XYZ file of C-alpha atoms in Angstrom:
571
model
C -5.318 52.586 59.881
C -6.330 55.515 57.833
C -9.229 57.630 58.326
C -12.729 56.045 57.260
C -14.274 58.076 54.404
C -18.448 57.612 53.433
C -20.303 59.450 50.309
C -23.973 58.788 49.748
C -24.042 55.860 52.094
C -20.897 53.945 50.512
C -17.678 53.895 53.341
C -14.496 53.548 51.818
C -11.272 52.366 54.155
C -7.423 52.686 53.025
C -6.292 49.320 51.803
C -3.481 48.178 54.498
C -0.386 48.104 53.335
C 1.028 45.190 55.667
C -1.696 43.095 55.041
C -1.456 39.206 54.025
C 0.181 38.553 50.686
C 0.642 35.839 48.872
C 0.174 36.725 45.149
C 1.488 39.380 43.847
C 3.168 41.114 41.565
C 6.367 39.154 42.311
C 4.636 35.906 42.476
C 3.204 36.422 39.170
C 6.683 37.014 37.404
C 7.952 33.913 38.926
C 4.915 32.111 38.089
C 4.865 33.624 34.296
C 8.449 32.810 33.682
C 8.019 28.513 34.309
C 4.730 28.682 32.318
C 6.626 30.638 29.790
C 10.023 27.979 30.219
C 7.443 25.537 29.809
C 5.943 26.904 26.712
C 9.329 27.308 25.104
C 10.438 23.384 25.807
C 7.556 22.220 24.602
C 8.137 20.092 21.569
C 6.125 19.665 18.041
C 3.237 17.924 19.609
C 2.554 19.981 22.398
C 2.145 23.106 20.600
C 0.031 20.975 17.898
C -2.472 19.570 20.684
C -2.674 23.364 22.051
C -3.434 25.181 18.702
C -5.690 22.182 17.688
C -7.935 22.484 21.029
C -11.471 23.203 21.275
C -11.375 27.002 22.767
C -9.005 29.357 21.177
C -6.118 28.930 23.993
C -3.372 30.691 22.696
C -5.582 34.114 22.491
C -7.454 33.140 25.760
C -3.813 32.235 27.615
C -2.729 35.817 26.199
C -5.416 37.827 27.724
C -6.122 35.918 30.700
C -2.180 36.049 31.563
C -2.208 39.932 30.585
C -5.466 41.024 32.367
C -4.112 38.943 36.138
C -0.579 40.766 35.664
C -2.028 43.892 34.993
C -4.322 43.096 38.118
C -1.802 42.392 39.987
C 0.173 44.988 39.701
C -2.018 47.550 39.828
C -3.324 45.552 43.359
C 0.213 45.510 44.663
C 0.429 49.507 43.601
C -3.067 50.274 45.249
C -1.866 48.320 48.558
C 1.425 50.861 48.420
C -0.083 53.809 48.200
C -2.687 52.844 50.576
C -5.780 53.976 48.602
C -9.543 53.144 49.621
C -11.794 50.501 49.395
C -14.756 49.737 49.969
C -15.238 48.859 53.627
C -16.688 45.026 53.736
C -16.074 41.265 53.634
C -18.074 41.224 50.268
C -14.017 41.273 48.841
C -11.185 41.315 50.906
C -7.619 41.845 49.909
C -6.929 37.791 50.590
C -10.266 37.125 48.796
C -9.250 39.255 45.587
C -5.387 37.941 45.848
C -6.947 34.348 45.402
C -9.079 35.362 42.720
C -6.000 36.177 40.573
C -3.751 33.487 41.992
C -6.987 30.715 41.177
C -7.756 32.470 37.491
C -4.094 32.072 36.885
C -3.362 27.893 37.609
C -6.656 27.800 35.975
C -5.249 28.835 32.944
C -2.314 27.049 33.177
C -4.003 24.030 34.297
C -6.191 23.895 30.786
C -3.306 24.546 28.912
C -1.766 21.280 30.660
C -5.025 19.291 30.373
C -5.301 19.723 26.479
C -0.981 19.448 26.172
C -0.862 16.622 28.058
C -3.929 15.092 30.147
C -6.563 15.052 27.466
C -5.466 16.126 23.775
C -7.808 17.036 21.737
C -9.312 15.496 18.997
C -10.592 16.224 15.512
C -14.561 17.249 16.011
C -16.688 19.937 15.110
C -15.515 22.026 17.870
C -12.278 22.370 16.159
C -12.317 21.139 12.553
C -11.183 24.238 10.596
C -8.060 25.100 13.335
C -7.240 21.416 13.413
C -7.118 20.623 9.450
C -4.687 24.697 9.135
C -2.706 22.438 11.688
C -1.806 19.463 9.271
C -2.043 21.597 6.665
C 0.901 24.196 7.468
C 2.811 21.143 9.222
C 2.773 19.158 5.656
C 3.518 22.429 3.427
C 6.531 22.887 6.158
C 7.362 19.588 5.548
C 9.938 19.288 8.212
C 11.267 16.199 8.899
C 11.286 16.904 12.828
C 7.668 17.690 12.665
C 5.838 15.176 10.332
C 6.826 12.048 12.552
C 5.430 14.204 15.852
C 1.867 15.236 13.544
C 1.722 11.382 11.989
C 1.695 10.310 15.307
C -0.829 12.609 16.816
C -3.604 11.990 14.091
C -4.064 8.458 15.154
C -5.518 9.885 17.666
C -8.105 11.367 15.433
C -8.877 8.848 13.170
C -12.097 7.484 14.124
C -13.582 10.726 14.108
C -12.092 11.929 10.828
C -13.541 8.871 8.950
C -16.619 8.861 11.362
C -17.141 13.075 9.931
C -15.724 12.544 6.520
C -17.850 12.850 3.469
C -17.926 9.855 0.920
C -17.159 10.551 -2.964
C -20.759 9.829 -3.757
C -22.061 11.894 -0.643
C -20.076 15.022 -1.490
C -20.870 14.584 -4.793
C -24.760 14.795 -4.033
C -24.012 17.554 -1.473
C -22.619 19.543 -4.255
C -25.715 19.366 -6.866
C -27.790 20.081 -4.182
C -26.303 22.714 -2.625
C -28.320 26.032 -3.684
C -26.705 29.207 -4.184
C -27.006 32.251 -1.059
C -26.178 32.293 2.282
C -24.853 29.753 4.129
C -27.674 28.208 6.896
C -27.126 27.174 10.061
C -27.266 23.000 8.862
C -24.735 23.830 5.854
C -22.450 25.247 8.527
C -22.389 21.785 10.355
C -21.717 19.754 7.323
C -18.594 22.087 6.836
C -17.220 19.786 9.642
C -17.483 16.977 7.255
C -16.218 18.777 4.413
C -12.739 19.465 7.107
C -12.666 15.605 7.334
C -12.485 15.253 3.727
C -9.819 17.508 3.023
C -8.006 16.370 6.157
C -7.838 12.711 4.796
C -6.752 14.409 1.278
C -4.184 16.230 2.761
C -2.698 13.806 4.358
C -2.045 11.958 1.265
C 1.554 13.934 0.499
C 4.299 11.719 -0.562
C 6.445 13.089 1.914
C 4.235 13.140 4.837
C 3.486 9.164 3.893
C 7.259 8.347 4.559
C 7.255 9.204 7.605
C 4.251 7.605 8.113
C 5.596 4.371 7.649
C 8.948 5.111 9.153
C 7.783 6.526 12.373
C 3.909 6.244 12.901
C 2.484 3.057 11.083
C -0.176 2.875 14.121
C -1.867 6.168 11.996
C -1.977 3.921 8.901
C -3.270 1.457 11.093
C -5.561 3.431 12.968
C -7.482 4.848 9.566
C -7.749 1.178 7.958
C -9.206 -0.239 10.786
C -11.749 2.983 11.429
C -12.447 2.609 7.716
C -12.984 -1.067 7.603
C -14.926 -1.025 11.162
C -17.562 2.252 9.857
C -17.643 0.413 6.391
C -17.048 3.908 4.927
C -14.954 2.881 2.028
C -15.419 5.720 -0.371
C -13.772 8.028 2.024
C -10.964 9.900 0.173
C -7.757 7.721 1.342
C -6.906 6.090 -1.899
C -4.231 8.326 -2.531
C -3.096 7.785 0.634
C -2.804 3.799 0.540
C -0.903 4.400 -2.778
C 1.132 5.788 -1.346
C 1.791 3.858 2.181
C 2.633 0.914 -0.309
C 5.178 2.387 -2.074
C 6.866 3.770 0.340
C 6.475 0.701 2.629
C 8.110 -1.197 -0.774
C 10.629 1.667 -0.572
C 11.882 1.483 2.971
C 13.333 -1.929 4.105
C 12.980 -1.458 7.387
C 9.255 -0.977 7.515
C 6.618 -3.221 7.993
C 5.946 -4.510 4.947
C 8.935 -6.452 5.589
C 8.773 -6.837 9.341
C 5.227 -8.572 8.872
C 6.611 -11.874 7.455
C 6.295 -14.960 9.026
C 6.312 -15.501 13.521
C 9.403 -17.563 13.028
C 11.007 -14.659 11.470
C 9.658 -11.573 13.566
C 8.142 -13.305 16.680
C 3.935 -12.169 17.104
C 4.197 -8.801 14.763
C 4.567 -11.708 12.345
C 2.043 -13.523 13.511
C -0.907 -11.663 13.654
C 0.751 -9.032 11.083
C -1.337 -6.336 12.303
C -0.756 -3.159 9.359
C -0.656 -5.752 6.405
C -4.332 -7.094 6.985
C -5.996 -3.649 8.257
C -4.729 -2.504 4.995
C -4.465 -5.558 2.438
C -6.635 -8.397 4.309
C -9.516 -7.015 3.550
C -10.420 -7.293 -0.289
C -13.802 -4.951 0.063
C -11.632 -2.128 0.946
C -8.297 -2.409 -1.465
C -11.536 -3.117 -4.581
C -13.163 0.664 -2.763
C -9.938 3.028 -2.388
C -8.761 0.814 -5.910
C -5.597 2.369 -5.467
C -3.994 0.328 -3.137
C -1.211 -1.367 -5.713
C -0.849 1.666 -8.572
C 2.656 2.174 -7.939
C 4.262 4.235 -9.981
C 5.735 2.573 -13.117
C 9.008 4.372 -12.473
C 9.327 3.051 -9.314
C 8.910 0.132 -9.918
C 11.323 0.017 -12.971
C 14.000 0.363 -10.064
C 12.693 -2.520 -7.212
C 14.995 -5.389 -6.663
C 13.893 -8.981 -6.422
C 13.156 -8.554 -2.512
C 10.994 -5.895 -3.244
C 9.054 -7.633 -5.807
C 8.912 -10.484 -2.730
C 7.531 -8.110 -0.927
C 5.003 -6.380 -3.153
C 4.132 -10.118 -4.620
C 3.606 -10.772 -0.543
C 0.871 -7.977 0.373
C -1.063 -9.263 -2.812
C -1.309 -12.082 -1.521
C -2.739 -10.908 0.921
C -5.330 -9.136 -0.808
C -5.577 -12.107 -2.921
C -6.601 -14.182 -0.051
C -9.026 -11.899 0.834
C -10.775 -11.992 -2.106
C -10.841 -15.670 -2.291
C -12.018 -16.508 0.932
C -15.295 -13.644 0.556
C -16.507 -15.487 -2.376
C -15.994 -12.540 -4.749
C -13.435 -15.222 -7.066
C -16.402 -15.196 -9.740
C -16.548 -11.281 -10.010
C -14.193 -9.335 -12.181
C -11.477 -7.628 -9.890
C -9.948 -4.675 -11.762
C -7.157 -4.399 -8.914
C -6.094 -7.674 -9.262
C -6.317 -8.128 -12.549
C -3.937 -4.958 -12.834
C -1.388 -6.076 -10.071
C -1.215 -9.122 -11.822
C 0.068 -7.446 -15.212
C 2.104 -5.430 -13.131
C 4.030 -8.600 -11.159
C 4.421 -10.314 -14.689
C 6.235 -7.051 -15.815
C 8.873 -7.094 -13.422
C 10.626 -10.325 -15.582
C 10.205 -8.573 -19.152
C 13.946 -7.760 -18.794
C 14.940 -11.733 -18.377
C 16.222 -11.914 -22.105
C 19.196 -9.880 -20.801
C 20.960 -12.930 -19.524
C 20.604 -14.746 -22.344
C 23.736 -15.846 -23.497
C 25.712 -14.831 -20.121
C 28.524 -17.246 -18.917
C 29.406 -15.916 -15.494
C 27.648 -15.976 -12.528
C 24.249 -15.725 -14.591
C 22.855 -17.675 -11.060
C 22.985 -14.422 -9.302
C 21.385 -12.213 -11.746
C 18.463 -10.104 -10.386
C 16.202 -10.901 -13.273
C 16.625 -14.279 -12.697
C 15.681 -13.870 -8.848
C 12.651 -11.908 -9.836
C 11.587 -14.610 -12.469
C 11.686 -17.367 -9.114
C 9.975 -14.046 -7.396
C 7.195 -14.162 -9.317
C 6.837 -18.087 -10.424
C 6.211 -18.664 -6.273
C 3.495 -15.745 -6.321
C 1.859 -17.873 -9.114
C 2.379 -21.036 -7.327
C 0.834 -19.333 -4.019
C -1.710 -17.874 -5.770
C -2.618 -21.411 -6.815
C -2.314 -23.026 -3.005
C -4.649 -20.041 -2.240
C -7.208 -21.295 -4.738
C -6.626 -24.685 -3.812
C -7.564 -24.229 -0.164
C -11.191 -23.261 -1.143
C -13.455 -26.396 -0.864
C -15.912 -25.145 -3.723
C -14.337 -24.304 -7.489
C -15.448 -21.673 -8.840
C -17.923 -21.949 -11.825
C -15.232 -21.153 -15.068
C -15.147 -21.886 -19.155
C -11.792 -23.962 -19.137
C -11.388 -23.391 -23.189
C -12.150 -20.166 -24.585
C -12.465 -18.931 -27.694
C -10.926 -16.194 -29.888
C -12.619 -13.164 -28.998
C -13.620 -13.785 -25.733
C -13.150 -11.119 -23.241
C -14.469 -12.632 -20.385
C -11.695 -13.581 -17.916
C -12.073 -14.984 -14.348
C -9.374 -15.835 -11.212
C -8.164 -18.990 -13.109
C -7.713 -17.422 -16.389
C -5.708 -14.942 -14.720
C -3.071 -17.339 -13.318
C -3.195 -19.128 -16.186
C -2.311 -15.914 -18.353
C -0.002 -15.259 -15.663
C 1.805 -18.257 -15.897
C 2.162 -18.409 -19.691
C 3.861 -14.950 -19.551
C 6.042 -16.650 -17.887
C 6.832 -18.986 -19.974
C 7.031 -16.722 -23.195
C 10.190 -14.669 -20.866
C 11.468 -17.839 -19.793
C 11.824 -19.287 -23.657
C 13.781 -15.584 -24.595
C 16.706 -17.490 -22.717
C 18.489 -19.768 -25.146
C 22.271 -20.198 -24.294
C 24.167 -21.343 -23.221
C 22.615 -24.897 -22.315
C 23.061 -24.991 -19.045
C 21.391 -21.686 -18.819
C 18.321 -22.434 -21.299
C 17.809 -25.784 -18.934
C 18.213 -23.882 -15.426
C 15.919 -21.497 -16.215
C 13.125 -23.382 -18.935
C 12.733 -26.395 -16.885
C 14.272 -25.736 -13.477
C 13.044 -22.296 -12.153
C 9.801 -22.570 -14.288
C 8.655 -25.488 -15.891
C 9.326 -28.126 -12.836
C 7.803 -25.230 -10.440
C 4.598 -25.479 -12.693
C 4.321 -29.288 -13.583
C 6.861 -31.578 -11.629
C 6.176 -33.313 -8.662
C 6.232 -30.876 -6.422
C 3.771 -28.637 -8.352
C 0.271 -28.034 -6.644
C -2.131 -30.361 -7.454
C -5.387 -29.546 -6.354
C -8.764 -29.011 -8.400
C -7.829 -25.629 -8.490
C -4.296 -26.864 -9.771
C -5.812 -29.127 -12.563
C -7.679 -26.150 -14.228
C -5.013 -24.035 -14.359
C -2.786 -25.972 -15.728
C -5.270 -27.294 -18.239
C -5.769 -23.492 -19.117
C -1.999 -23.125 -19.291
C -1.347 -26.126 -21.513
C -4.284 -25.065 -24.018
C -2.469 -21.342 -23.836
C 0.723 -22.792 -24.927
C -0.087 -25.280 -27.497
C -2.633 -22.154 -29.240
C 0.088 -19.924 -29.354
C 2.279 -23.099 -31.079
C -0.475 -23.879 -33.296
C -1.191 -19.828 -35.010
C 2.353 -20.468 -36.281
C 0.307 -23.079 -38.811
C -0.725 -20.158 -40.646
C 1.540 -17.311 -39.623
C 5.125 -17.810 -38.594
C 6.081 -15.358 -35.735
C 8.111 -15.189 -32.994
C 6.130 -15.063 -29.946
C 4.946 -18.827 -31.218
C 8.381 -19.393 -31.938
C 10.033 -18.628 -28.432
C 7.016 -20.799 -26.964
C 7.568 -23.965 -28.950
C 11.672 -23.829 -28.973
C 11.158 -23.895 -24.900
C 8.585 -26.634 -25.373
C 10.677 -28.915 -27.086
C 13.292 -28.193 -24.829
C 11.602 -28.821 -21.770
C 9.258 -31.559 -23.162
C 12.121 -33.381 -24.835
C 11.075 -35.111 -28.340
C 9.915 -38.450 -27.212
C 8.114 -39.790 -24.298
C 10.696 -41.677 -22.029
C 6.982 -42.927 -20.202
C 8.192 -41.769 -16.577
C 5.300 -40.716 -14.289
C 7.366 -37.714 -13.771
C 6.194 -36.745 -17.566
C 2.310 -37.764 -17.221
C 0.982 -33.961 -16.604
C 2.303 -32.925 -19.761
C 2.688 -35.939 -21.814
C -0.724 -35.076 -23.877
C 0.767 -32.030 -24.444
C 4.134 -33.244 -25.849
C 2.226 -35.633 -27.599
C 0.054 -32.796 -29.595
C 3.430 -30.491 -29.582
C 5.623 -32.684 -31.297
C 2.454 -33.764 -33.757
C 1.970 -30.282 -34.888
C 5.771 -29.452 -35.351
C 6.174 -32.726 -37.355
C 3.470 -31.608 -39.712
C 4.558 -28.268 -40.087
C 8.321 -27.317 -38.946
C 10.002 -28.365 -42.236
C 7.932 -26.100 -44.108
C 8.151 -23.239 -41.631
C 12.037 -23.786 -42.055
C 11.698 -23.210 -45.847
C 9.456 -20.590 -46.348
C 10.436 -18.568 -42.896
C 14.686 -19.584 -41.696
C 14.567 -17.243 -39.267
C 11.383 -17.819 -37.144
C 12.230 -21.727 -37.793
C 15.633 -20.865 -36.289
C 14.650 -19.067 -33.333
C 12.431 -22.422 -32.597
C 16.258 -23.625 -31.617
C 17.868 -23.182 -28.176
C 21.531 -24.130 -27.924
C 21.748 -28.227 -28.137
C 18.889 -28.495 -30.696
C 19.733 -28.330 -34.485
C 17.590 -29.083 -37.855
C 18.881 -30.600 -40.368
C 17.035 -30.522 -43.601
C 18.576 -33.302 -45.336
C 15.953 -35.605 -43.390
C 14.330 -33.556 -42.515
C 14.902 -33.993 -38.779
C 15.429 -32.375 -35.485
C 18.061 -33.180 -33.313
C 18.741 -32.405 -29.897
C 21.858 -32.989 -28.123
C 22.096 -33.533 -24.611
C 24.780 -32.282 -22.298
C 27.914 -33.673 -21.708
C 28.666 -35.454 -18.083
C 32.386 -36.861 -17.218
C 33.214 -38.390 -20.322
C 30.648 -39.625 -21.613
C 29.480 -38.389 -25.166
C 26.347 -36.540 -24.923
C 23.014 -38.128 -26.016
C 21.391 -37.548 -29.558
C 17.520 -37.381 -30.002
C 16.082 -37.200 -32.848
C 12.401 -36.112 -34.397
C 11.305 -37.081 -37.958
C 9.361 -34.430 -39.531
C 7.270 -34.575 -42.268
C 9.087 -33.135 -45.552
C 8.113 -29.886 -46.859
C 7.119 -30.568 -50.134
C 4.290 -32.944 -48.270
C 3.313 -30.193 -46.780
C 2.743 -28.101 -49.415
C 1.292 -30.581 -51.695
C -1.527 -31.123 -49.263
């Protein structure tokens, strides 16, 4: 023991150099280098969570780490050279050595309580570090990365739609904002401002694929936060856009995983990511959105994709039903509608093909979207009250409701289905098999619903037919050469024909009155009246349509009379 040394009262005592130790120098090396080969292995998320917590830790870890090293060695130096200290129990060596060894796991132990115990979330202790986070990880935009920061802002999303301004509310923050500094209440609602630009940034095309690839739960996280807060003028519309088409895009997600139970077991069910998203009709009308896939994209879809789309607005459809709204204009149905009757405006293509026309993707997007029609009608159908609705309306009118809409929808339909003409077997397979027995044989809906629709429908079609009384075209042309087709020119009085037989009826009235003169004064819109079977002759004048052939038998002959021209001009 060295030799005691006092000034002004104060005794200092050499520090013992074979004293306890149990942290030093040494011990902090070994200690540094696993928090250090833990650092290193730690994946995307991990160093996400850390540089996304509440306290600054990588700065904090750096200088807390630095100052205990330097500490300790300069402890572990004193101790060998045997310097003084003050002479006391107010810090002994053990006391001080705990001091580092405690300050130490106390870092490490936050760093492993925000890595792994308790993550943090998005709030306003963190909002600006957390949205650079996403923010750097999206403009990155590696594909190891986006799956592991998709997955970690579920997490957040109750708080980022709980913080996040609405369009209207930024809007009025904006005009009220007034120019200077920045006051101690405008610094809080920067918080909200984070949120916003958070659920904006998120949006990315590329970050959405993996979205739906590898972290679905965040879609489903914000939908249901949305939907549960009734905040739906938060900025995700971008971002649902976006979810559907690449949910359209990749097979294997859940827009095709979320079928039916028999199919997919209880993810089929109770189809969890389809209704957060699409079962709730006050949200898809909000973020509006929802279905604007790009026309380019959907130029390329296949007929299961079309299923598929067709499927989640059903959904939607459903939704909308069911709250009552059927009476109000939709503009986000009334635009996926249009959309779903484009996919078939390439059908004409097959007209005329010979081999394996059966198999044709056209043709499987024209069944496609006849059973969206027909489910849109079973939808309708299951309501116990009709909605209120004008079931003949007049040139000019604008007004449209749910029933005009699959009414429109339907006779679109028809118009592509009457571009296919030949060969017979074709014209018949597609006219009356895939679209005309869908919408009036006996299989065909036939609820109250049902019975407007196709009242609307049959008024649609025999309009179209009857403008052709004053101008020859050939939208009116296509329309009536598939309804003579499919209606046949006389009533054989089945009950299979009664849901259309007033229409045949008025059909084949108005072409007797006015066919023959169409033919005269306008051959080619009369001839493209004609699908392969059906021939005028103008000796009679007549129509004829020739049935097909079966075995040996010679094929039938039926025959219209039509009123001669020169009547018709006369009068």
């Amino acid at each position: 023991m060295g030799v005691e040394q006092c000034y002004w009262g104060l005794c200092f005592v050499p520090l013992d150099a074979d004293g306890s130790k149990f942290f030093g120098f040494s011990e902090f090396l070994a200690a540094l280098a696993l928090m250090v080969l833990a650092w290193t292995i730690a994946d995307v998320r991990y160093r996400f969570r850390l540089r996304t917590a509440p306290l600054p830790l990588q700065g904090l870890t750096f200088i807390v780490i630095g100052a205990v090293g330097c500490l300790a060695l300069l402890t572990d130096w004193w101790r060998a050279e045997q310097w003084p200290v003050p002479k006391g129990n107010l810090v002994t060596s053990a006391g001080w050595q705990a001091f580092l060894g405690g300050l130490f796991l106390l870092t490490f132990m936050t760093w492993v309580w925000f890595a792994f115990i308790r993550p943090a979330v998005f709030s306003r202790w963190n909002s600006r570090r957390f949205v650079q986070q996403v923010y750097r990880a999206i403009l990155r935009g590696s594909p190891a990365e986006l799956p592991e920061i998709a997955d970690e802002l579920s997490r957040s999303a109750k708080t980022l739609i709980e913080y996040s301004w609405q369009s209207r509310e930024l809007k009025a923050y904006h005009e009220q904002r007034k120019p200077g500094k920045e006051t101690a209440h405008e610094r809080l609602l920067r918080v909200r401002r984070y949120a916003y630009d958070a659920l904006l940034i998120i949006a990315d095309r590329k970050f959405c694929r993996h979205v739906v690839q590898a972290s679905p739960i965040t879609a489903l996280a914000l939908f249901e936060e949305t939907a549960a807060q009734q905040k739906f003028n938060v900025p995700l519309d971008t971002f649902a856009k976006n979810i559907t088409s690449e949910a359209i895009a990749n097979r294997d997600s859940f827009a095709y995983h979320e079928v039916e139970g028999y199919y997919t077991g209880y993810v089929g069910f109770h189809k969890p990511l389809t209704k957060a998203l699409y079962g709730n009709y006050a949200l898809v009308d909000s973020l509006g959105q929802v279905f604007d896939v790009d026309y380019r994209e959907r130029q390329r879809w296949d007929a299961e994709q079309w299923e598929t789309f067709c499927r989640l607005v059903l959904v939607t459809f459903r939704s909308y039903i069911e709250s009552g709204a059927g009476n109000q204009h939709s503009s986000v149905l009334f635009r996926v509608v249009h959309d779903i009757q484009g996919s078939i405006s390439g059908l004409y293509k097959i007209n005329g093909s010979t081999s394996e026309w059966w198999a044709d993707d056209s043709l499987k997007r024209l069944r496609v979207v006849v059973d969206f029609a027909i489910d849109a009608i079973k939808i309708l159908d299951a309501r116990k009250d009709d909605f209120y609705t004008t079931l003949r309306r007049r040139d000019g009118d604008h007004h449209r409701d749910v029933y005009d809409l699959i009414a429109e929808l339907m006779f679109e339909i028809v118009f592509e289905a009457a571009s296919v003409k030949a060969p017979k077997e074709l014209c018949w397979a597609v006219q009356h098999n895939d679209v005309w027995g869908k919408f009036f044989g006996s299989f065909a809906p036939e609820g109250s619903a049902a019975r407007i629709i196709k009242y609307k429908l049959r008024r649609l079609i025999y309009d179209e037919i009857s403008r052709m009384g004053e101008w020859p075209n050939f939208k009116g042309s296509r329309v009536l050469g598939m309804a003579m087709n499919v209606l046949g020119l006389k009533d054989h009085g089945t009950d299979y024909e009664k849901p259309t037989r007033a229409l045949r009826k008025a059909v084949l009235s108005w072409t007797k009155e006015h066919y023959a003169r169409i033919a005269a004064e306008s051959p080619r819109v009369a001839a493209d009246c004609l699908v392969d079977g059906m021939v005028y002759e103008a000796e009679g004048p007549r129509l004829v349509k020739i049935g097909m052939q079966i075995l040996d038998r010679p094929p039938s002959r039926t025959v219209l009379e039509l009123d001669p021209a020169a009547t018709e001009k006369s009068t």
